[in-house]
Amino acid sequence: MMSKRLIASYVLDWIVIILIVAVGGGINGVEPYKRPFSLVDLSISFPIVKESVSTGILVGISFGASAAIIFLVVAIAVPGPRGSRDLSRSKLWMRKFWELEKGWAGLALSLAIAFLFTQGLKLLFGKPRPSCIARCMPDMSKIEQYTVGGYATALSPEWVLVGAGICTNPDTHTTNDGFKSFPSGHASFSWSGLLYLSFFLCSKFAIRIPYLPIQGSQDPLEHRHTQPQDREMLPLHQDHTRAESNHTESSYKALHATSPPPTQPAHSPGFAMRNQAASPPNHLIIVAILPVAVAMYICSTRYAEFYHFGFDLLGGSLIGILSAWFSFRWYHLPIGRGSGWAWGPRSRDRAFGIGVGVGNYVGDEGWKAAKEGRRRHEQEAPV
């Protein structure tokens, strides 16, 4: 069993994600800064159009659909044909649960970060939307009263900058929303959820550009140490039985009995460089691109329906892309080298943090409860 201390630390991780979402939702109700605007600015004089991708649909696609697809992929494809043969039923379900929890945690973290940053920046910039004037419903008789700059009255009394006080729309939510153009929330939320989903699918189905392995990285000794970890209930902790370790080592020796000298990659003896990797099947490109295409479509509707300018969409997309990349790498190994796995658990005594001089969050004590760890050590100790 995993130690209660470690379980509590992962519960805390989810609480932090929920708090990030709560803060983003809380500041959404704050009145934004309203940048002065011109009543004769045609770029903000577009009509209000009913949106084809509402906030509810956006959440359903970026969060709901992505979470459902992650669940199906883990249920069907994890741990794969190789791992399924070597794991007991209980360990098989534990591996599935771990990959599912990390898949969902990464998705939630990506969306939460993008949501918080987007909502905060909207309040700070206060940029008028393309439909700002229609939302504002300005009182044209009070132009002089609310003039704040741009004194070109010699040409026309309307050629000035006015403050938001000139707005008469009784619906304050609509008025405030007219000054939340940058960055685009639909862009950041769609990219943070759907690009993360694309990363997840590429990882699980090995959809990547072929590359040559680094010479010497597949050292036989290193390979021997990583083999037992692949059979663990949770990756990356060398907490396995002596029998399993001996079985793995004997299998390794049989596999590499005719291996070349260490100067060649251990996994490709005698192969030419061009035969050490190959491109994935082309139909898998659809799997990787489809979520990205949906995100691009959502962004296009925000421009075509006069909710955002192009720069707003670029800014929101950048937030979403960075959030997705960060969150995926936070929980998952690199796509090209991780064989589709999430990072393993933190060690029991490093569950809540480590001090200066400690290498990382994985230690020799493993992730199991202290009593079970001592009992295992006593059983494996020589007589």
XYZ file of C-alpha atoms in Angstrom:
383
model
C 0.000 0.000 0.000
C 1.119 3.551 -0.718
C 1.867 5.478 2.463
C -0.859 7.724 3.850
C 1.589 10.622 3.883
C 2.155 10.281 0.158
C -1.555 9.931 -0.576
C -2.201 13.109 1.425
C 0.387 14.978 -0.642
C -1.386 14.060 -3.880
C -4.742 15.057 -2.415
C -3.122 18.402 -1.650
C -2.033 18.647 -5.283
C -5.660 18.455 -6.374
C -6.693 20.980 -3.743
C -4.127 23.433 -5.136
C -5.534 22.981 -8.646
C -9.056 23.602 -7.360
C -7.865 26.732 -5.541
C -6.294 28.066 -8.745
C -9.623 27.622 -10.528
C -11.478 29.238 -7.623
C -9.220 32.294 -7.680
C -9.669 32.634 -11.453
C -13.437 32.359 -11.084
C -13.448 34.837 -8.202
C -11.602 37.585 -10.044
C -13.865 37.087 -13.063
C -16.528 39.062 -11.203
C -14.202 42.003 -10.541
C -14.855 45.106 -12.626
C -12.067 45.433 -15.201
C -10.012 48.466 -16.094
C -11.739 50.202 -19.011
C -9.370 51.647 -21.557
C -10.576 54.956 -23.110
C -11.905 54.582 -26.650
C -13.137 56.629 -29.587
C -16.762 56.638 -30.634
C -15.693 56.885 -34.281
C -13.296 53.925 -34.118
C -14.712 51.518 -36.687
C -12.621 48.619 -35.360
C -14.768 48.512 -32.199
C -18.068 49.331 -33.910
C -19.067 45.797 -34.904
C -22.478 44.434 -33.855
C -23.060 41.895 -31.095
C -23.392 38.447 -32.665
C -24.626 35.289 -30.970
C -21.598 33.113 -30.334
C -21.505 29.682 -31.959
C -19.125 28.280 -29.313
C -20.502 29.307 -25.934
C -18.585 29.053 -22.688
C -20.488 25.886 -21.816
C -19.593 24.252 -25.129
C -15.977 25.366 -24.697
C -15.732 23.733 -21.268
C -17.471 20.619 -22.557
C -14.978 20.216 -25.411
C -11.732 21.322 -23.768
C -12.337 19.698 -20.390
C -15.169 17.175 -20.632
C -14.324 15.590 -23.978
C -10.585 15.627 -23.267
C -11.068 13.955 -19.883
C -13.333 11.304 -21.441
C -10.820 10.531 -24.201
C -8.006 10.237 -21.648
C -10.139 7.794 -19.661
C -10.838 5.642 -22.729
C -7.199 5.609 -23.825
C -5.998 4.548 -20.378
C -8.743 1.938 -20.023
C -7.954 0.367 -23.399
C -4.275 0.977 -24.121
C -2.539 1.028 -20.722
C -0.230 -0.634 -19.799
C 0.138 -2.069 -23.310
C 0.682 -5.652 -24.510
C 4.149 -5.951 -22.984
C 3.184 -4.700 -19.547
C -0.062 -6.678 -19.429
C 1.837 -9.960 -19.614
C 4.141 -9.143 -16.709
C 1.730 -7.584 -14.208
C -0.667 -9.241 -11.811
C -4.302 -8.163 -11.954
C -4.003 -5.867 -8.930
C -0.863 -4.228 -10.261
C -2.477 -3.859 -13.671
C -5.355 -1.868 -12.226
C -2.994 0.162 -10.071
C -0.977 1.085 -13.155
C -4.146 2.091 -14.996
C -5.308 4.204 -12.062
C -1.934 5.943 -11.809
C -1.816 6.819 -15.508
C -5.436 8.013 -15.420
C -4.905 10.191 -12.358
C -1.798 11.775 -13.874
C -3.546 12.245 -17.203
C -6.438 14.038 -15.532
C -4.178 15.978 -13.171
C -2.152 17.336 -16.087
C -5.308 18.338 -17.955
C -6.773 20.056 -14.902
C -3.524 21.880 -14.142
C -3.202 23.093 -17.737
C -6.741 24.461 -17.826
C -6.446 25.987 -14.349
C -3.218 27.859 -15.144
C -4.575 29.171 -18.448
C -7.837 30.219 -16.792
C -6.138 32.129 -13.986
C -3.679 33.979 -16.214
C -6.338 34.834 -18.787
C -8.817 36.199 -16.269
C -6.149 38.238 -14.537
C -4.807 39.773 -17.742
C -8.299 40.661 -18.948
C -8.819 42.770 -15.830
C -5.426 44.464 -16.125
C -5.527 45.403 -19.811
C -9.190 46.378 -20.159
C -8.973 46.317 -23.944
C -12.235 47.100 -25.824
C -13.734 44.277 -27.870
C -14.620 44.715 -31.565
C -18.252 45.055 -30.400
C -17.427 47.408 -27.514
C -19.535 50.379 -28.642
C -22.613 48.206 -29.198
C -22.188 46.804 -25.698
C -21.569 50.225 -24.210
C -24.599 52.049 -25.694
C -22.955 55.498 -25.273
C -24.906 58.669 -24.543
C -23.819 60.872 -27.436
C -24.999 64.013 -25.655
C -22.348 63.583 -22.937
C -19.250 63.356 -25.126
C -17.735 66.535 -23.735
C -18.360 65.443 -20.153
C -16.486 62.144 -20.556
C -13.718 63.300 -22.874
C -10.324 62.154 -21.604
C -8.013 62.932 -24.520
C -7.579 63.350 -28.277
C -8.805 66.914 -28.588
C -9.553 67.082 -32.337
C -12.810 68.991 -31.920
C -11.861 71.295 -34.782
C -12.619 68.412 -37.122
C -15.572 66.924 -35.286
C -16.720 66.835 -31.653
C -16.714 63.022 -31.816
C -12.965 62.835 -32.589
C -11.964 62.433 -28.974
C -11.248 59.645 -26.506
C -13.979 59.049 -23.972
C -14.149 57.097 -20.744
C -16.475 54.204 -19.987
C -18.684 56.490 -17.934
C -20.427 57.462 -21.155
C -21.952 53.983 -21.375
C -25.660 53.703 -20.572
C -26.252 49.972 -20.933
C -28.172 48.873 -17.802
C -26.600 45.413 -18.068
C -23.276 46.027 -16.340
C -22.058 42.507 -17.153
C -22.389 43.178 -20.889
C -20.654 46.544 -20.510
C -17.783 45.110 -18.484
C -17.413 42.216 -20.895
C -16.932 44.731 -23.678
C -13.563 45.624 -22.130
C -12.210 42.055 -21.833
C -10.848 41.529 -25.317
C -7.232 40.684 -24.451
C -6.322 37.887 -24.124
C -8.942 35.580 -25.603
C -10.303 33.182 -23.010
C -11.686 30.837 -25.644
C -8.258 30.651 -27.275
C -6.330 30.023 -24.057
C -8.838 27.485 -22.698
C -9.168 25.547 -25.944
C -5.422 25.350 -26.542
C -4.603 24.455 -22.940
C -7.069 21.550 -22.967
C -6.884 20.288 -26.535
C -3.146 20.688 -27.058
C -2.578 18.836 -23.790
C -4.844 16.087 -25.139
C -2.764 15.989 -28.322
C 0.434 15.648 -26.274
C -1.171 12.853 -24.248
C -2.248 10.940 -27.363
C 1.154 11.365 -28.995
C 2.786 10.005 -25.857
C 0.531 6.982 -25.489
C 0.588 6.013 -29.194
C 4.251 6.918 -29.886
C 3.359 9.600 -32.427
C 6.634 11.436 -32.884
C 9.147 12.452 -35.514
C 11.796 9.702 -35.822
C 15.151 10.468 -34.249
C 18.463 8.727 -33.727
C 19.203 7.674 -30.135
C 22.189 9.346 -28.514
C 25.264 7.141 -28.834
C 26.108 5.497 -25.539
C 22.786 6.330 -23.873
C 21.669 2.704 -24.125
C 24.383 1.374 -21.871
C 23.718 -2.298 -20.977
C 24.086 -1.616 -17.260
C 21.662 1.288 -17.478
C 19.264 -0.895 -19.445
C 19.451 -3.604 -16.787
C 18.449 -1.122 -14.103
C 15.510 0.245 -16.036
C 14.036 -3.117 -16.932
C 12.760 -3.983 -13.426
C 11.235 -0.525 -13.108
C 9.133 -1.123 -16.206
C 7.468 -3.990 -14.363
C 6.640 -1.952 -11.290
C 3.098 -1.263 -10.226
C 4.050 2.416 -10.307
C 6.999 3.487 -12.477
C 10.424 4.700 -11.445
C 10.763 3.095 -7.989
C 13.022 0.074 -7.589
C 10.754 -1.644 -5.088
C 10.386 -5.100 -6.585
C 10.784 -8.638 -5.348
C 14.055 -10.533 -5.540
C 12.491 -13.171 -7.794
C 11.263 -10.569 -10.242
C 14.643 -8.884 -10.307
C 16.431 -12.180 -10.969
C 13.982 -13.045 -13.706
C 14.524 -9.687 -15.370
C 18.301 -9.921 -15.172
C 18.347 -13.425 -16.633
C 16.023 -12.318 -19.415
C 18.317 -9.394 -20.108
C 21.386 -11.626 -20.317
C 19.629 -13.978 -22.719
C 18.479 -11.081 -24.849
C 21.913 -9.493 -25.067
C 24.023 -12.629 -25.240
C 25.101 -11.668 -28.758
C 25.062 -7.903 -28.258
C 27.737 -5.795 -29.923
C 30.424 -3.923 -28.047
C 29.182 -0.951 -26.003
C 30.334 1.436 -28.744
C 27.147 0.625 -30.691
C 23.571 1.245 -29.500
C 22.602 -1.835 -27.489
C 19.164 -2.051 -29.029
C 20.307 -2.031 -32.659
C 23.262 -4.392 -33.186
C 24.596 -4.328 -36.706
C 21.858 -2.060 -38.061
C 22.632 0.842 -40.368
C 21.844 4.269 -39.016
C 18.816 4.664 -41.292
C 17.302 1.471 -39.881
C 17.453 2.480 -36.217
C 14.143 4.375 -36.376
C 11.080 4.683 -38.617
C 8.190 7.082 -39.075
C 4.839 6.178 -37.500
C 1.863 5.288 -39.754
C 0.371 8.358 -41.407
C -3.121 7.731 -40.057
C -1.800 8.530 -36.574
C -1.209 12.104 -37.742
C -4.989 12.512 -37.634
C -4.997 11.500 -33.971
C -2.399 14.147 -33.147
C -3.808 16.950 -35.306
C -7.549 16.609 -34.663
C -7.534 18.223 -31.181
C -5.359 21.051 -32.515
C -7.722 21.554 -35.450
C -10.666 21.881 -33.056
C -8.765 24.527 -31.044
C -8.024 26.446 -34.239
C -11.688 26.309 -35.235
C -12.776 27.681 -31.863
C -10.316 30.562 -32.250
C -11.614 31.340 -35.741
C -15.175 31.749 -34.465
C -14.053 34.384 -31.968
C -12.569 36.463 -34.777
C -15.390 35.912 -37.287
C -18.092 36.755 -34.731
C -16.417 40.003 -33.584
C -15.448 38.903 -30.086
C -11.688 39.358 -30.459
C -8.958 40.906 -32.570
C -6.245 38.742 -34.090
C -3.677 39.806 -31.498
C -6.064 38.788 -28.700
C -6.285 35.302 -30.178
C -2.515 35.050 -30.536
C -2.036 36.087 -26.916
C -4.637 33.643 -25.629
C -3.247 30.850 -27.781
C 0.253 31.444 -26.447
C -1.013 31.202 -22.861
C -2.821 27.951 -23.651
C 0.131 26.433 -25.524
C 2.574 27.202 -22.722
C 0.151 25.902 -20.089
C -0.359 22.657 -21.998
C 3.360 22.090 -22.535
C 4.251 22.876 -18.926
C 1.506 20.689 -17.446
C 2.283 17.761 -19.706
C 5.977 17.824 -18.845
C 5.127 18.323 -15.159
C 3.440 14.912 -15.026
C 4.743 12.959 -18.040
C 8.044 11.810 -19.451
C 9.176 13.342 -22.773
C 7.179 12.028 -25.725
C 10.250 10.834 -27.585
C 11.882 8.989 -24.685
C 9.222 8.147 -22.129
C 7.506 5.171 -23.824
C 4.166 6.768 -23.009
C 4.486 6.750 -19.208
C 3.771 9.364 -16.607
C 6.414 10.153 -14.016
C 6.354 7.826 -11.031
C 5.346 8.809 -7.502
C 7.356 10.882 -5.106
C 9.099 9.016 -2.316
C 7.376 8.664 1.021
C 9.706 10.954 3.007
C 9.775 13.579 0.241
C 6.045 13.798 -0.327
C 5.618 17.445 0.685
C 8.999 18.889 -0.253
C 12.764 18.520 -0.108
C 15.512 20.639 1.339
C 18.577 22.202 -0.184
C 21.112 19.669 -1.413
C 18.594 16.890 -1.999
C 18.668 15.770 -5.614
C 14.991 15.184 -6.391
C 11.749 13.801 -5.069
C 12.690 10.123 -5.506
C 14.637 8.430 -2.742
C 15.634 4.930 -1.665
C 12.753 4.677 0.812
C 10.236 4.281 -2.044
C 6.561 5.166 -1.893
C 5.145 2.383 0.290
C 4.138 2.678 3.918
C 7.059 2.631 6.393
C 6.082 -0.691 8.047
C 5.700 -2.478 4.726
C 9.009 -1.084 3.523
C 10.829 -2.370 6.620
C 9.172 -5.779 6.300
C 10.228 -6.065 2.666
C 13.784 -5.076 3.585
C 13.905 -7.722 6.313
C 12.628 -10.410 3.937
C 15.264 -9.575 1.331
C 18.127 -9.246 3.832
C 20.689 -12.111 3.637
C 20.571 -14.667 6.461
